[in-house]
Amino acid sequence: AQSVTQPDIHITVSEGASLELRCNYSYGATPYLFWYVQSPGQGLQLLLKYFSGDTLVQGIKGFEAEFKRSQSSFNLRKPSVHWSDAAEYFCAVEGSGGYQKVTFGTGTKLQVIP
Amino acid sequence: GAVVSQHPSWVICKSGTSVKIECRSLDFQATTMFWYRQFPKQSLMLMATSNEGSKATYEQGVEKDKFLINHASLTLSTLTVTSAHPEDSSFYICSAHGRSGGQYFGPGTRLTVT
């Protein structure tokens, strides 16, 4: 069975600082990988996804993520955080082959301080 | 593209009553939709997979007689919480696969059972 681990429950960064959110997955083959963001009381917004090809994926809002097969990781990065980035971030894995179940990590809450 | 809507966004009901939540794919057809449940400060947990024209597939531990799912058309899936109890209070989110891959989520429905 697939699983996702987000080791950091809560992260605080200063506005303008760089950000990296960690995500490790477990799956028998190369899965589909996603990062979603959720603001309080809101639904989820897809930031970026990895299916295959280039291991560095660019997403919306200036985010990027790098798939590292050897480390089973898919960490999310942003070079300069804005106060509006404060939210909950979820890494997710879907079995390859299309229309599979998606398993979410427990989420990382990002706080941005002035 | 790949917009998913939910209705209502927020509902309060009395214990013992039933509540229906709608999930619609607005600009694409979705043969498969998913229903998730999210408790406060927790991650999303898949409840069931809704298949157009056939019975839903429920995850282990989810009562199918309590959470009735109907996927009557390619753009609409409904989740009915029957005989609701306060412990059913939660944030319910649906999703569907978009054409370019990845699941797109509805804005969620917050259910409060009094």
mmCIF file with all atom_site columns, C-alpha atoms in Angstrom:
data_model
loop_
_atom_site.group_PDB
_atom_site.id
_atom_site.type_symbol
_atom_site.label_atom_id
_atom_site.label_alt_id
_atom_site.label_comp_id
_atom_site.label_asym_id
_atom_site.label_entity_id
_atom_site.label_seq_id
_atom_site.pdbx_PDB_ins_code
_atom_site.Cartn_x
_atom_site.Cartn_y
_atom_site.Cartn_z
_atom_site.occupancy
_atom_site.B_iso_or_equiv
_atom_site.pdbx_formal_charge
_atom_site.auth_seq_id
_atom_site.auth_comp_id
_atom_site.auth_asym_id
_atom_site.auth_atom_id
_atom_site.pdbx_PDB_model_num
ATOM 1   C CA . ALA A 1 1   ? 0.000   0.000  0.000   1.00 0.00 ? 1   ALA A CA 1
ATOM 2   C CA . GLN A 1 2   ? 1.149   3.501  -0.695  1.00 0.00 ? 2   GLN A CA 1
ATOM 3   C CA . SER A 1 3   ? 1.884   5.991  2.055   1.00 0.00 ? 3   SER A CA 1
ATOM 4   C CA . VAL A 1 4   ? 3.070   9.544  2.474   1.00 0.00 ? 4   VAL A CA 1
ATOM 5   C CA . THR A 1 5   ? 5.041   11.085 5.316   1.00 0.00 ? 5   THR A CA 1
ATOM 6   C CA . GLN A 1 6   ? 5.327   14.775 6.017   1.00 0.00 ? 6   GLN A CA 1
ATOM 7   C CA . PRO A 1 7   ? 7.717   14.905 8.951   1.00 0.00 ? 7   PRO A CA 1
ATOM 8   C CA . ASP A 1 8   ? 7.142   18.552 9.796   1.00 0.00 ? 8   ASP A CA 1
ATOM 9   C CA . ILE A 1 9   ? 3.790   19.285 11.382  1.00 0.00 ? 9   ILE A CA 1
ATOM 10  C CA . HIS A 1 10  ? 4.398   23.006 11.717  1.00 0.00 ? 10  HIS A CA 1
ATOM 11  C CA . ILE A 1 11  ? 6.978   25.317 10.150  1.00 0.00 ? 11  ILE A CA 1
ATOM 12  C CA . THR A 1 12  ? 7.538   29.014 10.748  1.00 0.00 ? 12  THR A CA 1
ATOM 13  C CA . VAL A 1 13  ? 9.502   31.163 8.326   1.00 0.00 ? 13  VAL A CA 1
ATOM 14  C CA . SER A 1 14  ? 10.075  34.864 7.942   1.00 0.00 ? 14  SER A CA 1
ATOM 15  C CA . GLU A 1 15  ? 8.577   36.659 5.012   1.00 0.00 ? 15  GLU A CA 1
ATOM 16  C CA . GLY A 1 16  ? 11.096  36.741 2.188   1.00 0.00 ? 16  GLY A CA 1
ATOM 17  C CA . ALA A 1 17  ? 12.966  33.696 3.427   1.00 0.00 ? 17  ALA A CA 1
ATOM 18  C CA . SER A 1 18  ? 13.224  30.488 1.468   1.00 0.00 ? 18  SER A CA 1
ATOM 19  C CA . LEU A 1 19  ? 11.009  27.510 2.210   1.00 0.00 ? 19  LEU A CA 1
ATOM 20  C CA . GLU A 1 20  ? 11.318  23.762 1.892   1.00 0.00 ? 20  GLU A CA 1
ATOM 21  C CA . LEU A 1 21  ? 8.570   21.374 2.948   1.00 0.00 ? 21  LEU A CA 1
ATOM 22  C CA . ARG A 1 22  ? 9.515   17.744 3.153   1.00 0.00 ? 22  ARG A CA 1
ATOM 23  C CA . CYS A 1 23  ? 7.610   14.808 1.754   1.00 0.00 ? 23  CYS A CA 1
ATOM 24  C CA . ASN A 1 24  ? 8.563   11.155 1.608   1.00 0.00 ? 24  ASN A CA 1
ATOM 25  C CA . TYR A 1 25  ? 6.485   8.483  -0.042  1.00 0.00 ? 25  TYR A CA 1
ATOM 26  C CA . SER A 1 26  ? 6.290   4.734  -0.157  1.00 0.00 ? 26  SER A CA 1
ATOM 27  C CA . TYR A 1 27  ? 5.120   2.995  -3.313  1.00 0.00 ? 27  TYR A CA 1
ATOM 28  C CA . GLY A 1 28  ? 6.239   -0.023 -5.280  1.00 0.00 ? 28  GLY A CA 1
ATOM 29  C CA . ALA A 1 29  ? 6.835   1.847  -8.516  1.00 0.00 ? 29  ALA A CA 1
ATOM 30  C CA . THR A 1 30  ? 7.036   5.474  -9.519  1.00 0.00 ? 30  THR A CA 1
ATOM 31  C CA . PRO A 1 31  ? 3.834   7.067  -8.348  1.00 0.00 ? 31  PRO A CA 1
ATOM 32  C CA . TYR A 1 32  ? 2.089   10.236 -9.314  1.00 0.00 ? 32  TYR A CA 1
ATOM 33  C CA . LEU A 1 33  ? 2.967   12.924 -6.783  1.00 0.00 ? 33  LEU A CA 1
ATOM 34  C CA . PHE A 1 34  ? 1.165   16.105 -5.860  1.00 0.00 ? 34  PHE A CA 1
ATOM 35  C CA . TRP A 1 35  ? 1.314   19.082 -3.577  1.00 0.00 ? 35  TRP A CA 1
ATOM 36  C CA . TYR A 1 36  ? -1.884  20.785 -2.505  1.00 0.00 ? 36  TYR A CA 1
ATOM 37  C CA . VAL A 1 37  ? -2.468  23.894 -0.411  1.00 0.00 ? 37  VAL A CA 1
ATOM 38  C CA . GLN A 1 38  ? -5.437  24.524 1.840   1.00 0.00 ? 38  GLN A CA 1
ATOM 39  C CA . SER A 1 39  ? -6.328  27.804 3.481   1.00 0.00 ? 39  SER A CA 1
ATOM 40  C CA . PRO A 1 40  ? -8.437  27.688 6.668   1.00 0.00 ? 40  PRO A CA 1
ATOM 41  C CA . GLY A 1 41  ? -11.994 26.604 5.951   1.00 0.00 ? 41  GLY A CA 1
ATOM 42  C CA . GLN A 1 42  ? -11.266 26.229 2.265   1.00 0.00 ? 42  GLN A CA 1
ATOM 43  C CA . GLY A 1 43  ? -10.925 23.386 -0.177  1.00 0.00 ? 43  GLY A CA 1
ATOM 44  C CA . LEU A 1 44  ? -7.673  22.175 -1.679  1.00 0.00 ? 44  LEU A CA 1
ATOM 45  C CA . GLN A 1 45  ? -5.795  23.827 -4.501  1.00 0.00 ? 45  GLN A CA 1
ATOM 46  C CA . LEU A 1 46  ? -3.356  21.899 -6.657  1.00 0.00 ? 46  LEU A CA 1
ATOM 47  C CA . LEU A 1 47  ? 0.074   23.524 -6.577  1.00 0.00 ? 47  LEU A CA 1
ATOM 48  C CA . LEU A 1 48  ? 1.938   21.104 -8.805  1.00 0.00 ? 48  LEU A CA 1
ATOM 49  C CA . LYS A 1 49  ? 2.163   17.489 -9.882  1.00 0.00 ? 49  LYS A CA 1
ATOM 50  C CA . TYR A 1 50  ? 4.726   15.008 -11.077 1.00 0.00 ? 50  TYR A CA 1
ATOM 51  C CA . PHE A 1 51  ? 3.899   12.157 -13.411 1.00 0.00 ? 51  PHE A CA 1
ATOM 52  C CA . SER A 1 52  ? 7.134   11.484 -15.259 1.00 0.00 ? 52  SER A CA 1
ATOM 53  C CA . GLY A 1 53  ? 9.950   13.237 -17.092 1.00 0.00 ? 53  GLY A CA 1
ATOM 54  C CA . ASP A 1 54  ? 11.804  16.197 -15.671 1.00 0.00 ? 54  ASP A CA 1
ATOM 55  C CA . THR A 1 55  ? 12.232  15.646 -11.965 1.00 0.00 ? 55  THR A CA 1
ATOM 56  C CA . LEU A 1 56  ? 12.027  19.348 -11.171 1.00 0.00 ? 56  LEU A CA 1
ATOM 57  C CA . VAL A 1 57  ? 8.445   20.464 -11.439 1.00 0.00 ? 57  VAL A CA 1
ATOM 58  C CA . GLN A 1 58  ? 7.264   24.044 -11.546 1.00 0.00 ? 58  GLN A CA 1
ATOM 59  C CA . GLY A 1 59  ? 3.926   24.956 -10.075 1.00 0.00 ? 59  GLY A CA 1
ATOM 60  C CA . ILE A 1 60  ? 1.731   27.923 -9.382  1.00 0.00 ? 60  ILE A CA 1
ATOM 61  C CA . LYS A 1 61  ? 2.503   30.776 -7.002  1.00 0.00 ? 61  LYS A CA 1
ATOM 62  C CA . GLY A 1 62  ? 6.256   30.367 -7.490  1.00 0.00 ? 62  GLY A CA 1
ATOM 63  C CA . PHE A 1 63  ? 6.468   26.890 -5.977  1.00 0.00 ? 63  PHE A CA 1
ATOM 64  C CA . GLU A 1 64  ? 8.558   24.062 -7.297  1.00 0.00 ? 64  GLU A CA 1
ATOM 65  C CA . ALA A 1 65  ? 9.186   20.479 -6.222  1.00 0.00 ? 65  ALA A CA 1
ATOM 66  C CA . GLU A 1 66  ? 11.883  17.968 -6.985  1.00 0.00 ? 66  GLU A CA 1
ATOM 67  C CA . PHE A 1 67  ? 11.286  14.247 -7.319  1.00 0.00 ? 67  PHE A CA 1
ATOM 68  C CA . LYS A 1 68  ? 14.207  12.210 -6.020  1.00 0.00 ? 68  LYS A CA 1
ATOM 69  C CA . ARG A 1 69  ? 13.670  8.543  -6.656  1.00 0.00 ? 69  ARG A CA 1
ATOM 70  C CA . SER A 1 70  ? 16.707  7.438  -4.634  1.00 0.00 ? 70  SER A CA 1
ATOM 71  C CA . GLN A 1 71  ? 15.351  9.211  -1.561  1.00 0.00 ? 71  GLN A CA 1
ATOM 72  C CA . SER A 1 72  ? 11.649  8.566  -2.236  1.00 0.00 ? 72  SER A CA 1
ATOM 73  C CA . SER A 1 73  ? 11.126  12.255 -1.722  1.00 0.00 ? 73  SER A CA 1
ATOM 74  C CA . PHE A 1 74  ? 9.160   15.045 -3.318  1.00 0.00 ? 74  PHE A CA 1
ATOM 75  C CA . ASN A 1 75  ? 10.053  18.187 -1.398  1.00 0.00 ? 75  ASN A CA 1
ATOM 76  C CA . LEU A 1 76  ? 8.309   21.476 -2.067  1.00 0.00 ? 76  LEU A CA 1
ATOM 77  C CA . ARG A 1 77  ? 10.348  24.668 -2.300  1.00 0.00 ? 77  ARG A CA 1
ATOM 78  C CA . LYS A 1 78  ? 9.869   28.377 -2.725  1.00 0.00 ? 78  LYS A CA 1
ATOM 79  C CA . PRO A 1 79  ? 12.751  30.838 -2.865  1.00 0.00 ? 79  PRO A CA 1
ATOM 80  C CA . SER A 1 80  ? 10.958  33.731 -1.183  1.00 0.00 ? 80  SER A CA 1
ATOM 81  C CA . VAL A 1 81  ? 7.871   33.263 0.963   1.00 0.00 ? 81  VAL A CA 1
ATOM 82  C CA . HIS A 1 82  ? 5.039   35.779 1.039   1.00 0.00 ? 82  HIS A CA 1
ATOM 83  C CA . TRP A 1 83  ? 2.669   36.326 3.944   1.00 0.00 ? 83  TRP A CA 1
ATOM 84  C CA . SER A 1 84  ? -0.158  35.007 1.778   1.00 0.00 ? 84  SER A CA 1
ATOM 85  C CA . ASP A 1 85  ? 1.565   31.619 1.604   1.00 0.00 ? 85  ASP A CA 1
ATOM 86  C CA . ALA A 1 86  ? 0.548   30.874 5.186   1.00 0.00 ? 86  ALA A CA 1
ATOM 87  C CA . ALA A 1 87  ? -1.656  27.789 4.920   1.00 0.00 ? 87  ALA A CA 1
ATOM 88  C CA . GLU A 1 88  ? -1.678  24.020 5.292   1.00 0.00 ? 88  GLU A CA 1
ATOM 89  C CA . TYR A 1 89  ? 0.261   22.070 2.691   1.00 0.00 ? 89  TYR A CA 1
ATOM 90  C CA . PHE A 1 90  ? -0.459  18.475 1.795   1.00 0.00 ? 90  PHE A CA 1
ATOM 91  C CA . CYS A 1 91  ? 1.705   16.099 -0.154  1.00 0.00 ? 91  CYS A CA 1
ATOM 92  C CA . ALA A 1 92  ? -0.184  13.320 -1.896  1.00 0.00 ? 92  ALA A CA 1
ATOM 93  C CA . VAL A 1 93  ? 0.596   10.167 -3.810  1.00 0.00 ? 93  VAL A CA 1
ATOM 94  C CA . GLU A 1 94  ? -1.498  8.370  -6.376  1.00 0.00 ? 94  GLU A CA 1
ATOM 95  C CA . GLY A 1 95  ? -0.720  4.983  -7.814  1.00 0.00 ? 95  GLY A CA 1
ATOM 96  C CA . SER A 1 96  ? 0.394   5.241  -11.422 1.00 0.00 ? 96  SER A CA 1
ATOM 97  C CA . GLY A 1 97  ? -1.996  3.958  -14.037 1.00 0.00 ? 97  GLY A CA 1
ATOM 98  C CA . GLY A 1 98  ? -4.646  6.563  -13.745 1.00 0.00 ? 98  GLY A CA 1
ATOM 99  C CA . TYR A 1 99  ? -7.769  6.917  -11.614 1.00 0.00 ? 99  TYR A CA 1
ATOM 100 C CA . GLN A 1 100 ? -6.158  5.402  -8.578  1.00 0.00 ? 100 GLN A CA 1
ATOM 101 C CA . LYS A 1 101 ? -6.746  6.336  -4.978  1.00 0.00 ? 101 LYS A CA 1
ATOM 102 C CA . VAL A 1 102 ? -4.901  9.306  -3.618  1.00 0.00 ? 102 VAL A CA 1
ATOM 103 C CA . THR A 1 103 ? -3.265  9.087  -0.215  1.00 0.00 ? 103 THR A CA 1
ATOM 104 C CA . PHE A 1 104 ? -2.516  12.296 1.610   1.00 0.00 ? 104 PHE A CA 1
ATOM 105 C CA . GLY A 1 105 ? 0.188   13.113 4.084   1.00 0.00 ? 105 GLY A CA 1
ATOM 106 C CA . THR A 1 106 ? -0.754  14.557 7.431   1.00 0.00 ? 106 THR A CA 1
ATOM 107 C CA . GLY A 1 107 ? 0.002   18.075 6.282   1.00 0.00 ? 107 GLY A CA 1
ATOM 108 C CA . THR A 1 108 ? 2.442   20.805 7.234   1.00 0.00 ? 108 THR A CA 1
ATOM 109 C CA . LYS A 1 109 ? 1.130   24.055 8.593   1.00 0.00 ? 109 LYS A CA 1
ATOM 110 C CA . LEU A 1 110 ? 3.140   27.018 7.411   1.00 0.00 ? 110 LEU A CA 1
ATOM 111 C CA . GLN A 1 111 ? 3.254   30.175 9.452   1.00 0.00 ? 111 GLN A CA 1
ATOM 112 C CA . VAL A 1 112 ? 4.844   33.283 7.966   1.00 0.00 ? 112 VAL A CA 1
ATOM 113 C CA . ILE A 1 113 ? 6.094   36.004 10.273  1.00 0.00 ? 113 ILE A CA 1
ATOM 114 C CA . PRO A 1 114 ? 6.816   39.582 9.209   1.00 0.00 ? 114 PRO A CA 1
ATOM 115 C CA . GLY B 2 1   ? -10.727 24.018 -16.639 1.00 0.00 ? 1   GLY B CA 1
ATOM 116 C CA . ALA B 2 2   ? -11.239 21.164 -14.179 1.00 0.00 ? 2   ALA B CA 1
ATOM 117 C CA . VAL B 2 3   ? -13.563 23.042 -11.839 1.00 0.00 ? 3   VAL B CA 1
ATOM 118 C CA . VAL B 2 4   ? -15.413 21.081 -9.204  1.00 0.00 ? 4   VAL B CA 1
ATOM 119 C CA . SER B 2 5   ? -18.210 22.623 -7.181  1.00 0.00 ? 5   SER B CA 1
ATOM 120 C CA . GLN B 2 6   ? -19.992 21.504 -4.039  1.00 0.00 ? 6   GLN B CA 1
ATOM 121 C CA . HIS B 2 7   ? -23.314 22.432 -2.579  1.00 0.00 ? 7   HIS B CA 1
ATOM 122 C CA . PRO B 2 8   ? -24.018 23.433 0.079   1.00 0.00 ? 8   PRO B CA 1
ATOM 123 C CA . SER B 2 9   ? -20.807 24.938 1.387   1.00 0.00 ? 9   SER B CA 1
ATOM 124 C CA . TRP B 2 10  ? -22.072 24.839 4.950   1.00 0.00 ? 10  TRP B CA 1
ATOM 125 C CA . VAL B 2 11  ? -24.972 23.019 6.548   1.00 0.00 ? 11  VAL B CA 1
ATOM 126 C CA . ILE B 2 12  ? -26.294 22.614 10.070  1.00 0.00 ? 12  ILE B CA 1
ATOM 127 C CA . CYS B 2 13  ? -28.726 19.834 10.799  1.00 0.00 ? 13  CYS B CA 1
ATOM 128 C CA . LYS B 2 14  ? -30.319 18.212 13.800  1.00 0.00 ? 14  LYS B CA 1
ATOM 129 C CA . SER B 2 15  ? -29.257 14.836 15.031  1.00 0.00 ? 15  SER B CA 1
ATOM 130 C CA . GLY B 2 16  ? -31.221 12.051 13.352  1.00 0.00 ? 16  GLY B CA 1
ATOM 131 C CA . THR B 2 17  ? -31.894 13.890 10.120  1.00 0.00 ? 17  THR B CA 1
ATOM 132 C CA . SER B 2 18  ? -30.297 13.276 6.721   1.00 0.00 ? 18  SER B CA 1
ATOM 133 C CA . VAL B 2 19  ? -28.205 15.669 4.691   1.00 0.00 ? 19  VAL B CA 1
ATOM 134 C CA . LYS B 2 20  ? -27.370 15.534 0.988   1.00 0.00 ? 20  LYS B CA 1
ATOM 135 C CA . ILE B 2 21  ? -24.188 17.048 -0.415  1.00 0.00 ? 21  ILE B CA 1
ATOM 136 C CA . GLU B 2 22  ? -23.744 17.564 -4.150  1.00 0.00 ? 22  GLU B CA 1
ATOM 137 C CA . CYS B 2 23  ? -20.509 17.437 -6.082  1.00 0.00 ? 23  CYS B CA 1
ATOM 138 C CA . ARG B 2 24  ? -20.418 18.653 -9.669  1.00 0.00 ? 24  ARG B CA 1
ATOM 139 C CA . SER B 2 25  ? -17.723 18.751 -12.310 1.00 0.00 ? 25  SER B CA 1
ATOM 140 C CA . LEU B 2 26  ? -18.482 21.998 -14.106 1.00 0.00 ? 26  LEU B CA 1
ATOM 141 C CA . ASP B 2 27  ? -16.439 21.861 -17.264 1.00 0.00 ? 27  ASP B CA 1
ATOM 142 C CA . PHE B 2 28  ? -15.588 18.221 -17.731 1.00 0.00 ? 28  PHE B CA 1
ATOM 143 C CA . GLN B 2 29  ? -17.085 14.790 -17.380 1.00 0.00 ? 29  GLN B CA 1
ATOM 144 C CA . ALA B 2 30  ? -16.023 12.638 -14.481 1.00 0.00 ? 30  ALA B CA 1
ATOM 145 C CA . THR B 2 31  ? -16.712 8.926  -14.540 1.00 0.00 ? 31  THR B CA 1
ATOM 146 C CA . THR B 2 32  ? -15.033 8.660  -11.180 1.00 0.00 ? 32  THR B CA 1
ATOM 147 C CA . MET B 2 33  ? -15.308 10.990 -8.240  1.00 0.00 ? 33  MET B CA 1
ATOM 148 C CA . PHE B 2 34  ? -13.986 10.653 -4.739  1.00 0.00 ? 34  PHE B CA 1
ATOM 149 C CA . TRP B 2 35  ? -15.382 11.626 -1.368  1.00 0.00 ? 35  TRP B CA 1
ATOM 150 C CA . TYR B 2 36  ? -13.075 12.598 1.467   1.00 0.00 ? 36  TYR B CA 1
ATOM 151 C CA . ARG B 2 37  ? -13.618 13.536 5.052   1.00 0.00 ? 37  ARG B CA 1
ATOM 152 C CA . GLN B 2 38  ? -11.420 15.900 7.000   1.00 0.00 ? 38  GLN B CA 1
ATOM 153 C CA . PHE B 2 39  ? -11.596 16.381 10.747  1.00 0.00 ? 39  PHE B CA 1
ATOM 154 C CA . PRO B 2 40  ? -10.247 19.615 12.223  1.00 0.00 ? 40  PRO B CA 1
ATOM 155 C CA . LYS B 2 41  ? -6.497  19.912 11.952  1.00 0.00 ? 41  LYS B CA 1
ATOM 156 C CA . GLN B 2 42  ? -6.228  16.536 10.293  1.00 0.00 ? 42  GLN B CA 1
ATOM 157 C CA . SER B 2 43  ? -5.548  15.279 6.820   1.00 0.00 ? 43  SER B CA 1
ATOM 158 C CA . LEU B 2 44  ? -8.046  14.071 4.275   1.00 0.00 ? 44  LEU B CA 1
ATOM 159 C CA . MET B 2 45  ? -9.246  10.536 4.541   1.00 0.00 ? 45  MET B CA 1
ATOM 160 C CA . LEU B 2 46  ? -10.768 8.842  1.534   1.00 0.00 ? 46  LEU B CA 1
ATOM 161 C CA . MET B 2 47  ? -14.273 7.606  2.275   1.00 0.00 ? 47  MET B CA 1
ATOM 162 C CA . ALA B 2 48  ? -15.367 6.169  -1.024  1.00 0.00 ? 48  ALA B CA 1
ATOM 163 C CA . THR B 2 49  ? -14.930 6.112  -4.757  1.00 0.00 ? 49  THR B CA 1
ATOM 164 C CA . SER B 2 50  ? -18.010 7.090  -6.674  1.00 0.00 ? 50  SER B CA 1
ATOM 165 C CA . ASN B 2 51  ? -18.448 5.447  -10.069 1.00 0.00 ? 51  ASN B CA 1
ATOM 166 C CA . GLU B 2 52  ? -20.925 6.711  -12.617 1.00 0.00 ? 52  GLU B CA 1
ATOM 167 C CA . GLY B 2 53  ? -23.672 4.192  -13.209 1.00 0.00 ? 53  GLY B CA 1
ATOM 168 C CA . SER B 2 54  ? -22.508 1.696  -10.632 1.00 0.00 ? 54  SER B CA 1
ATOM 169 C CA . LYS B 2 55  ? -22.162 1.223  -6.916  1.00 0.00 ? 55  LYS B CA 1
ATOM 170 C CA . ALA B 2 56  ? -19.641 3.185  -4.959  1.00 0.00 ? 56  ALA B CA 1
ATOM 171 C CA . THR B 2 57  ? -16.581 1.533  -3.511  1.00 0.00 ? 57  THR B CA 1
ATOM 172 C CA . TYR B 2 58  ? -16.186 2.260  0.178   1.00 0.00 ? 58  TYR B CA 1
ATOM 173 C CA . GLU B 2 59  ? -12.987 2.308  2.174   1.00 0.00 ? 59  GLU B CA 1
ATOM 174 C CA . GLN B 2 60  ? -12.604 0.006  5.107   1.00 0.00 ? 60  GLN B CA 1
ATOM 175 C CA . GLY B 2 61  ? -14.428 1.280  8.149   1.00 0.00 ? 61  GLY B CA 1
ATOM 176 C CA . VAL B 2 62  ? -16.837 3.523  6.260   1.00 0.00 ? 62  VAL B CA 1
ATOM 177 C CA . GLU B 2 63  ? -20.477 2.572  6.719   1.00 0.00 ? 63  GLU B CA 1
ATOM 178 C CA . LYS B 2 64  ? -22.058 2.406  3.281   1.00 0.00 ? 64  LYS B CA 1
ATOM 179 C CA . ASP B 2 65  ? -25.572 2.424  4.697   1.00 0.00 ? 65  ASP B CA 1
ATOM 180 C CA . LYS B 2 66  ? -24.824 5.633  6.535   1.00 0.00 ? 66  LYS B CA 1
ATOM 181 C CA . PHE B 2 67  ? -22.989 7.433  3.773   1.00 0.00 ? 67  PHE B CA 1
ATOM 182 C CA . LEU B 2 68  ? -25.039 6.886  0.645   1.00 0.00 ? 68  LEU B CA 1
ATOM 183 C CA . ILE B 2 69  ? -23.360 7.783  -2.612  1.00 0.00 ? 69  ILE B CA 1
ATOM 184 C CA . ASN B 2 70  ? -25.115 8.199  -5.924  1.00 0.00 ? 70  ASN B CA 1
ATOM 185 C CA . HIS B 2 71  ? -23.295 9.025  -9.157  1.00 0.00 ? 71  HIS B CA 1
ATOM 186 C CA . ALA B 2 72  ? -26.227 9.391  -11.490 1.00 0.00 ? 72  ALA B CA 1
ATOM 187 C CA . SER B 2 73  ? -24.519 11.335 -14.253 1.00 0.00 ? 73  SER B CA 1
ATOM 188 C CA . LEU B 2 74  ? -21.060 12.130 -15.569 1.00 0.00 ? 74  LEU B CA 1
ATOM 189 C CA . THR B 2 75  ? -21.076 15.490 -13.821 1.00 0.00 ? 75  THR B CA 1
ATOM 190 C CA . LEU B 2 76  ? -22.848 14.830 -10.536 1.00 0.00 ? 76  LEU B CA 1
ATOM 191 C CA . SER B 2 77  ? -22.185 12.726 -7.479  1.00 0.00 ? 77  SER B CA 1
ATOM 192 C CA . THR B 2 78  ? -24.112 13.039 -4.237  1.00 0.00 ? 78  THR B CA 1
ATOM 193 C CA . LEU B 2 79  ? -23.249 12.023 -0.705  1.00 0.00 ? 79  LEU B CA 1
ATOM 194 C CA . THR B 2 80  ? -26.129 11.597 1.728   1.00 0.00 ? 80  THR B CA 1
ATOM 195 C CA . VAL B 2 81  ? -25.328 11.379 5.404   1.00 0.00 ? 81  VAL B CA 1
ATOM 196 C CA . THR B 2 82  ? -28.238 9.450  6.865   1.00 0.00 ? 82  THR B CA 1
ATOM 197 C CA . SER B 2 83  ? -29.383 9.694  10.478  1.00 0.00 ? 83  SER B CA 1
ATOM 198 C CA . ALA B 2 84  ? -26.639 12.162 11.196  1.00 0.00 ? 84  ALA B CA 1
ATOM 199 C CA . HIS B 2 85  ? -25.036 12.332 14.631  1.00 0.00 ? 85  HIS B CA 1
ATOM 200 C CA . PRO B 2 86  ? -22.731 14.944 16.145  1.00 0.00 ? 86  PRO B CA 1
ATOM 201 C CA . GLU B 2 87  ? -19.717 12.727 15.461  1.00 0.00 ? 87  GLU B CA 1
ATOM 202 C CA . ASP B 2 88  ? -20.499 13.046 11.743  1.00 0.00 ? 88  ASP B CA 1
ATOM 203 C CA . SER B 2 89  ? -19.700 16.739 11.958  1.00 0.00 ? 89  SER B CA 1
ATOM 204 C CA . SER B 2 90  ? -16.779 17.234 9.624   1.00 0.00 ? 90  SER B CA 1
ATOM 205 C CA . PHE B 2 91  ? -15.536 18.827 6.433   1.00 0.00 ? 91  PHE B CA 1
ATOM 206 C CA . TYR B 2 92  ? -16.544 16.753 3.419   1.00 0.00 ? 92  TYR B CA 1
ATOM 207 C CA . ILE B 2 93  ? -14.635 17.238 0.184   1.00 0.00 ? 93  ILE B CA 1
ATOM 208 C CA . CYS B 2 94  ? -15.174 15.678 -3.202  1.00 0.00 ? 94  CYS B CA 1
ATOM 209 C CA . SER B 2 95  ? -12.771 15.435 -6.088  1.00 0.00 ? 95  SER B CA 1
ATOM 210 C CA . ALA B 2 96  ? -12.588 14.326 -9.672  1.00 0.00 ? 96  ALA B CA 1
ATOM 211 C CA . HIS B 2 97  ? -9.785  13.669 -12.112 1.00 0.00 ? 97  HIS B CA 1
ATOM 212 C CA . GLY B 2 98  ? -9.165  16.410 -14.589 1.00 0.00 ? 98  GLY B CA 1
ATOM 213 C CA . ARG B 2 99  ? -8.148  15.810 -18.186 1.00 0.00 ? 99  ARG B CA 1
ATOM 214 C CA . SER B 2 100 ? -4.515  16.697 -17.554 1.00 0.00 ? 100 SER B CA 1
ATOM 215 C CA . GLY B 2 101 ? -4.199  14.407 -14.575 1.00 0.00 ? 101 GLY B CA 1
ATOM 216 C CA . GLY B 2 102 ? -4.375  14.969 -10.881 1.00 0.00 ? 102 GLY B CA 1
ATOM 217 C CA . GLN B 2 103 ? -7.421  15.272 -8.742  1.00 0.00 ? 103 GLN B CA 1
ATOM 218 C CA . TYR B 2 104 ? -9.260  18.559 -8.567  1.00 0.00 ? 104 TYR B CA 1
ATOM 219 C CA . PHE B 2 105 ? -11.104 19.239 -5.394  1.00 0.00 ? 105 PHE B CA 1
ATOM 220 C CA . GLY B 2 106 ? -14.342 20.913 -4.613  1.00 0.00 ? 106 GLY B CA 1
ATOM 221 C CA . PRO B 2 107 ? -14.387 23.727 -2.054  1.00 0.00 ? 107 PRO B CA 1
ATOM 222 C CA . GLY B 2 108 ? -15.757 21.413 0.605   1.00 0.00 ? 108 GLY B CA 1
ATOM 223 C CA . THR B 2 109 ? -18.918 21.239 2.688   1.00 0.00 ? 109 THR B CA 1
ATOM 224 C CA . ARG B 2 110 ? -18.808 21.860 6.390   1.00 0.00 ? 110 ARG B CA 1
ATOM 225 C CA . LEU B 2 111 ? -21.399 19.749 8.182   1.00 0.00 ? 111 LEU B CA 1
ATOM 226 C CA . THR B 2 112 ? -22.382 20.520 11.742  1.00 0.00 ? 112 THR B CA 1
ATOM 227 C CA . VAL B 2 113 ? -24.793 18.164 13.465  1.00 0.00 ? 113 VAL B CA 1
ATOM 228 C CA . THR B 2 114 ? -26.424 19.533 16.604  1.00 0.00 ? 114 THR B CA 1
#
